[in-house]
């Protein structure tokens, strides 16, 4: 899974390029998705079932906003790939700048709306009764980090568009390993909860 140059993207057979691009992307997304499993194991064993319920209430909101970042990334990456293939680096850079701006505008707007409607959103996703308060606390913390997650998801698609699928995969795996280590330290060793 070596680096795929822009020249190779325009010259090599599609099947070979598809495998070189898709396998690292799939591995990166799989490892990142395992974060949810790891979080659930730690939370379930050392915090409790109400905390797991709180996480599951918040998950759809964070996934939705991260998906917006990925959608912006995928759309812009198509333009970037074509611009790089045509040796229009200025257009590629301008598109990337527009992607960053749009991702920040959309996600910050979602954060503001999410904070304003927090008391309506938590019950709408199932956070009622004993689950409401922990879900609300977790939701607010997660919400502040979601623009960064969306930027990472957007940026990852741009890295792949530049012909660097292995680097994009590593950029998804490192935070997953960091999550595992920090889960162990904060939840198990320090007993800080979620």
mmCIF file of C-alpha atoms in Angstrom:
data_model
loop_
_atom_site.group_PDB
_atom_site.id
_atom_site.type_symbol
_atom_site.label_atom_id
_atom_site.label_comp_id
_atom_site.label_asym_id
_atom_site.label_seq_id
_atom_site.Cartn_x
_atom_site.Cartn_y
_atom_site.Cartn_z
ATOM 1 C CA UNK A 1 0.000 0.000 0.000
ATOM 2 C CA UNK A 2 2.491 2.570 -1.154
ATOM 3 C CA UNK A 3 1.814 6.191 -1.946
ATOM 4 C CA UNK A 4 -0.217 6.673 -5.098
ATOM 5 C CA UNK A 5 1.054 9.711 -7.026
ATOM 6 C CA UNK A 6 -1.155 12.032 -9.045
ATOM 7 C CA UNK A 7 0.549 10.709 -12.194
ATOM 8 C CA UNK A 8 -0.394 7.135 -11.271
ATOM 9 C CA UNK A 9 -4.003 8.195 -10.697
ATOM 10 C CA UNK A 10 -4.197 9.215 -14.342
ATOM 11 C CA UNK A 11 -2.222 6.325 -15.845
ATOM 12 C CA UNK A 12 -2.707 3.062 -13.920
ATOM 13 C CA UNK A 13 -5.599 0.628 -14.429
ATOM 14 C CA UNK A 14 -8.768 1.567 -12.533
ATOM 15 C CA UNK A 15 -9.055 -1.812 -10.762
ATOM 16 C CA UNK A 16 -5.558 -1.586 -9.316
ATOM 17 C CA UNK A 17 -6.102 2.018 -8.216
ATOM 18 C CA UNK A 18 -9.460 1.150 -6.688
ATOM 19 C CA UNK A 19 -7.861 -1.513 -4.496
ATOM 20 C CA UNK A 20 -4.984 0.804 -3.544
ATOM 21 C CA UNK A 21 -7.461 3.502 -2.542
ATOM 22 C CA UNK A 22 -10.324 1.434 -1.095
ATOM 23 C CA UNK A 23 -8.428 -1.018 1.122
ATOM 24 C CA UNK A 24 -6.676 1.627 3.269
ATOM 25 C CA UNK A 25 -9.880 3.705 3.437
ATOM 26 C CA UNK A 26 -11.876 0.673 4.563
ATOM 27 C CA UNK A 27 -9.293 -0.307 7.175
ATOM 28 C CA UNK A 28 -9.185 3.248 8.533
ATOM 29 C CA UNK A 29 -12.966 3.504 8.816
ATOM 30 C CA UNK A 30 -13.193 0.018 10.365
ATOM 31 C CA UNK A 31 -10.611 0.840 13.030
ATOM 32 C CA UNK A 32 -12.282 4.178 13.718
ATOM 33 C CA UNK A 33 -15.646 2.436 14.068
ATOM 34 C CA UNK A 34 -14.114 0.069 16.612
ATOM 35 C CA UNK A 35 -13.824 3.110 18.906
ATOM 36 C CA UNK A 36 -17.517 2.730 19.668
ATOM 37 C CA UNK A 37 -16.999 -0.898 20.667
ATOM 38 C CA UNK A 38 -14.005 -0.003 22.842
ATOM 39 C CA UNK A 39 -15.895 2.868 24.477
ATOM 40 C CA UNK A 40 -18.854 0.586 25.172
ATOM 41 C CA UNK A 41 -16.627 -2.075 26.765
ATOM 42 C CA UNK A 42 -14.907 0.415 29.052
ATOM 43 C CA UNK A 43 -18.088 2.286 29.943
ATOM 44 C CA UNK A 44 -20.092 -0.909 30.471
ATOM 45 C CA UNK A 45 -17.504 -2.551 32.694
ATOM 46 C CA UNK A 46 -16.374 0.411 34.770
ATOM 47 C CA UNK A 47 -19.162 3.008 34.716
ATOM 48 C CA UNK A 48 -22.512 1.316 34.104
ATOM 49 C CA UNK A 49 -25.544 0.827 31.902
ATOM 50 C CA UNK A 50 -26.925 4.378 32.288
ATOM 51 C CA UNK A 51 -23.649 5.709 30.876
ATOM 52 C CA UNK A 52 -23.901 3.322 27.902
ATOM 53 C CA UNK A 53 -27.440 4.563 27.294
ATOM 54 C CA UNK A 54 -26.203 8.175 27.453
ATOM 55 C CA UNK A 55 -23.526 7.444 24.854
ATOM 56 C CA UNK A 56 -26.074 5.809 22.553
ATOM 57 C CA UNK A 57 -28.361 8.840 22.824
ATOM 58 C CA UNK A 58 -25.550 11.148 21.698
ATOM 59 C CA UNK A 59 -24.037 8.939 18.980
ATOM 60 C CA UNK A 60 -26.524 9.752 16.170
ATOM 61 C CA UNK A 61 -25.983 13.494 16.558
ATOM 62 C CA UNK A 62 -22.187 13.255 16.446
ATOM 63 C CA UNK A 63 -22.331 10.800 13.521
ATOM 64 C CA UNK A 64 -24.641 13.101 11.577
ATOM 65 C CA UNK A 65 -22.391 16.133 11.962
ATOM 66 C CA UNK A 66 -19.255 14.092 11.189
ATOM 67 C CA UNK A 67 -21.028 12.732 8.094
ATOM 68 C CA UNK A 68 -21.643 16.310 6.950
ATOM 69 C CA UNK A 69 -17.896 16.913 7.136
ATOM 70 C CA UNK A 70 -17.248 13.747 5.176
ATOM 71 C CA UNK A 71 -19.856 14.707 2.560
ATOM 72 C CA UNK A 72 -18.237 18.116 2.089
ATOM 73 C CA UNK A 73 -14.883 16.363 1.860
ATOM 74 C CA UNK A 74 -16.028 13.850 -0.739
ATOM 75 C CA UNK A 75 -17.653 16.520 -2.900
ATOM 76 C CA UNK A 76 -14.646 18.810 -2.780
ATOM 77 C CA UNK A 77 -12.184 15.954 -3.192
ATOM 78 C CA UNK A 78 -13.663 15.177 -6.577
ATOM 79 C CA UNK A 79 -12.878 18.738 -7.669
ATOM 80 C CA UNK A 80 -9.423 18.559 -6.063
ATOM 81 C CA UNK A 81 -8.588 15.256 -7.795
ATOM 82 C CA UNK A 82 -9.556 16.641 -11.189
ATOM 83 C CA UNK A 83 -7.659 19.890 -10.539
ATOM 84 C CA UNK A 84 -4.514 18.010 -9.502
ATOM 85 C CA UNK A 85 -4.847 15.730 -12.531
ATOM 86 C CA UNK A 86 -5.007 18.808 -14.778
ATOM 87 C CA UNK A 87 -2.059 20.379 -12.881
ATOM 88 C CA UNK A 88 -4.251 23.226 -11.558
ATOM 89 C CA UNK A 89 -2.817 23.362 -8.050
ATOM 90 C CA UNK A 90 -4.258 26.814 -7.376
ATOM 91 C CA UNK A 91 -7.778 25.524 -7.999
ATOM 92 C CA UNK A 92 -7.120 22.541 -5.723
ATOM 93 C CA UNK A 93 -5.903 24.824 -2.919
ATOM 94 C CA UNK A 94 -8.859 27.176 -3.345
ATOM 95 C CA UNK A 95 -11.274 24.246 -3.222
ATOM 96 C CA UNK A 96 -9.626 22.948 -0.051
ATOM 97 C CA UNK A 97 -9.964 26.392 1.538
ATOM 98 C CA UNK A 98 -13.642 26.463 0.573
ATOM 99 C CA UNK A 99 -14.101 23.007 2.094
ATOM 100 C CA UNK A 100 -12.607 24.147 5.393
ATOM 101 C CA UNK A 101 -14.795 27.256 5.448
ATOM 102 C CA UNK A 102 -17.976 25.369 4.570
ATOM 103 C CA UNK A 103 -17.249 22.605 7.096
ATOM 104 C CA UNK A 104 -16.692 25.156 9.860
ATOM 105 C CA UNK A 105 -19.799 27.173 8.941
ATOM 106 C CA UNK A 106 -22.039 24.108 8.829
ATOM 107 C CA UNK A 107 -20.702 22.424 11.959
ATOM 108 C CA UNK A 108 -20.523 25.563 14.085
ATOM 109 C CA UNK A 109 -24.116 26.334 13.068
ATOM 110 C CA UNK A 110 -25.067 22.789 14.087
ATOM 111 C CA UNK A 111 -23.292 23.232 17.436
ATOM 112 C CA UNK A 112 -25.161 26.482 18.120
ATOM 113 C CA UNK A 113 -28.496 24.899 17.174
ATOM 114 C CA UNK A 114 -27.640 21.766 19.131
ATOM 115 C CA UNK A 115 -26.870 23.763 22.262
ATOM 116 C CA UNK A 116 -29.997 25.877 21.883
ATOM 117 C CA UNK A 117 -32.278 22.855 21.448
ATOM 118 C CA UNK A 118 -30.435 20.483 23.808
ATOM 119 C CA UNK A 119 -33.429 19.968 26.092
ATOM 120 C CA UNK A 120 -35.612 18.940 23.142
ATOM 121 C CA UNK A 121 -33.003 16.873 21.290
ATOM 122 C CA UNK A 122 -31.947 14.609 24.162
ATOM 123 C CA UNK A 123 -35.473 13.206 24.758
ATOM 124 C CA UNK A 124 -36.064 12.973 20.991
ATOM 125 C CA UNK A 125 -33.151 10.514 20.778
ATOM 126 C CA UNK A 126 -34.354 8.504 23.773
ATOM 127 C CA UNK A 127 -32.660 10.344 26.636
ATOM 128 C CA UNK A 128 -35.521 10.335 29.114
ATOM 129 C CA UNK A 129 -35.747 9.755 32.850
ATOM 130 C CA UNK A 130 -32.486 8.745 34.522
ATOM 131 C CA UNK A 131 -30.659 8.898 31.187
ATOM 132 C CA UNK A 132 -31.462 12.574 30.496
ATOM 133 C CA UNK A 133 -28.886 14.266 32.767
ATOM 134 C CA UNK A 134 -25.848 12.103 31.895
ATOM 135 C CA UNK A 135 -26.806 12.208 28.203
ATOM 136 C CA UNK A 136 -27.094 16.006 28.315
ATOM 137 C CA UNK A 137 -23.676 16.388 29.960
ATOM 138 C CA UNK A 138 -22.047 13.992 27.488
ATOM 139 C CA UNK A 139 -23.883 15.592 24.539
ATOM 140 C CA UNK A 140 -22.619 19.081 25.372
ATOM 141 C CA UNK A 141 -19.027 17.869 25.725
ATOM 142 C CA UNK A 142 -19.202 15.922 22.458
ATOM 143 C CA UNK A 143 -20.898 18.782 20.639
ATOM 144 C CA UNK A 144 -17.954 21.117 21.227
ATOM 145 C CA UNK A 145 -15.604 18.580 19.654
ATOM 146 C CA UNK A 146 -17.741 17.740 16.639
ATOM 147 C CA UNK A 147 -16.439 20.570 14.376
ATOM 148 C CA UNK A 148 -12.934 19.149 14.831
ATOM 149 C CA UNK A 149 -14.189 15.649 14.016
ATOM 150 C CA UNK A 150 -15.924 16.976 10.889
ATOM 151 C CA UNK A 151 -12.727 18.780 9.819
ATOM 152 C CA UNK A 152 -10.752 15.570 10.294
ATOM 153 C CA UNK A 153 -13.240 13.551 8.243
ATOM 154 C CA UNK A 154 -13.218 16.222 5.527
ATOM 155 C CA UNK A 155 -9.428 16.450 5.532
ATOM 156 C CA UNK A 156 -9.071 12.689 5.343
ATOM 157 C CA UNK A 157 -10.951 12.575 2.046
ATOM 158 C CA UNK A 158 -8.675 15.305 0.681
ATOM 159 C CA UNK A 159 -5.585 13.302 1.660
ATOM 160 C CA UNK A 160 -6.972 10.323 -0.257
ATOM 161 C CA UNK A 161 -7.756 12.592 -3.234
ATOM 162 C CA UNK A 162 -4.087 13.596 -3.300
ATOM 163 C CA UNK A 163 -3.172 9.947 -3.796
ATOM 164 C CA UNK A 164 -2.061 9.209 -0.228
ATOM 165 C CA UNK A 165 -4.490 6.517 0.965
ATOM 166 C CA UNK A 166 -2.010 4.906 3.381
ATOM 167 C CA UNK A 167 -1.355 8.237 5.099
ATOM 168 C CA UNK A 168 -5.125 8.825 5.341
ATOM 169 C CA UNK A 169 -5.529 5.370 6.904
ATOM 170 C CA UNK A 170 -2.796 6.048 9.467
ATOM 171 C CA UNK A 171 -4.419 9.404 10.248
ATOM 172 C CA UNK A 172 -7.582 7.488 11.202
ATOM 173 C CA UNK A 173 -5.821 4.706 13.127
ATOM 174 C CA UNK A 174 -3.674 6.927 15.395
ATOM 175 C CA UNK A 175 -6.649 8.676 17.085
ATOM 176 C CA UNK A 176 -8.293 5.273 17.548
ATOM 177 C CA UNK A 177 -5.248 3.972 19.389
ATOM 178 C CA UNK A 178 -5.158 7.222 21.382
ATOM 179 C CA UNK A 179 -8.815 6.685 22.310
ATOM 180 C CA UNK A 180 -8.046 3.182 23.578
ATOM 181 C CA UNK A 181 -5.142 4.401 25.709
ATOM 182 C CA UNK A 182 -7.089 7.379 27.078
ATOM 183 C CA UNK A 183 -10.138 5.192 27.819
ATOM 184 C CA UNK A 184 -7.896 2.929 29.870
ATOM 185 C CA UNK A 185 -6.247 5.820 31.719
ATOM 186 C CA UNK A 186 -9.309 7.991 32.378
ATOM 187 C CA UNK A 187 -11.974 5.331 32.925
ATOM 188 C CA UNK A 188 -10.061 2.394 34.416
ATOM 189 C CA UNK A 189 -6.967 3.847 36.098
ATOM 190 C CA UNK A 190 -8.200 7.280 37.223
ATOM 191 C CA UNK A 191 -11.885 6.281 37.531
ATOM 192 C CA UNK A 192 -13.050 9.638 36.090
ATOM 193 C CA UNK A 193 -16.203 8.292 34.476
ATOM 194 C CA UNK A 194 -17.142 9.301 30.977
#
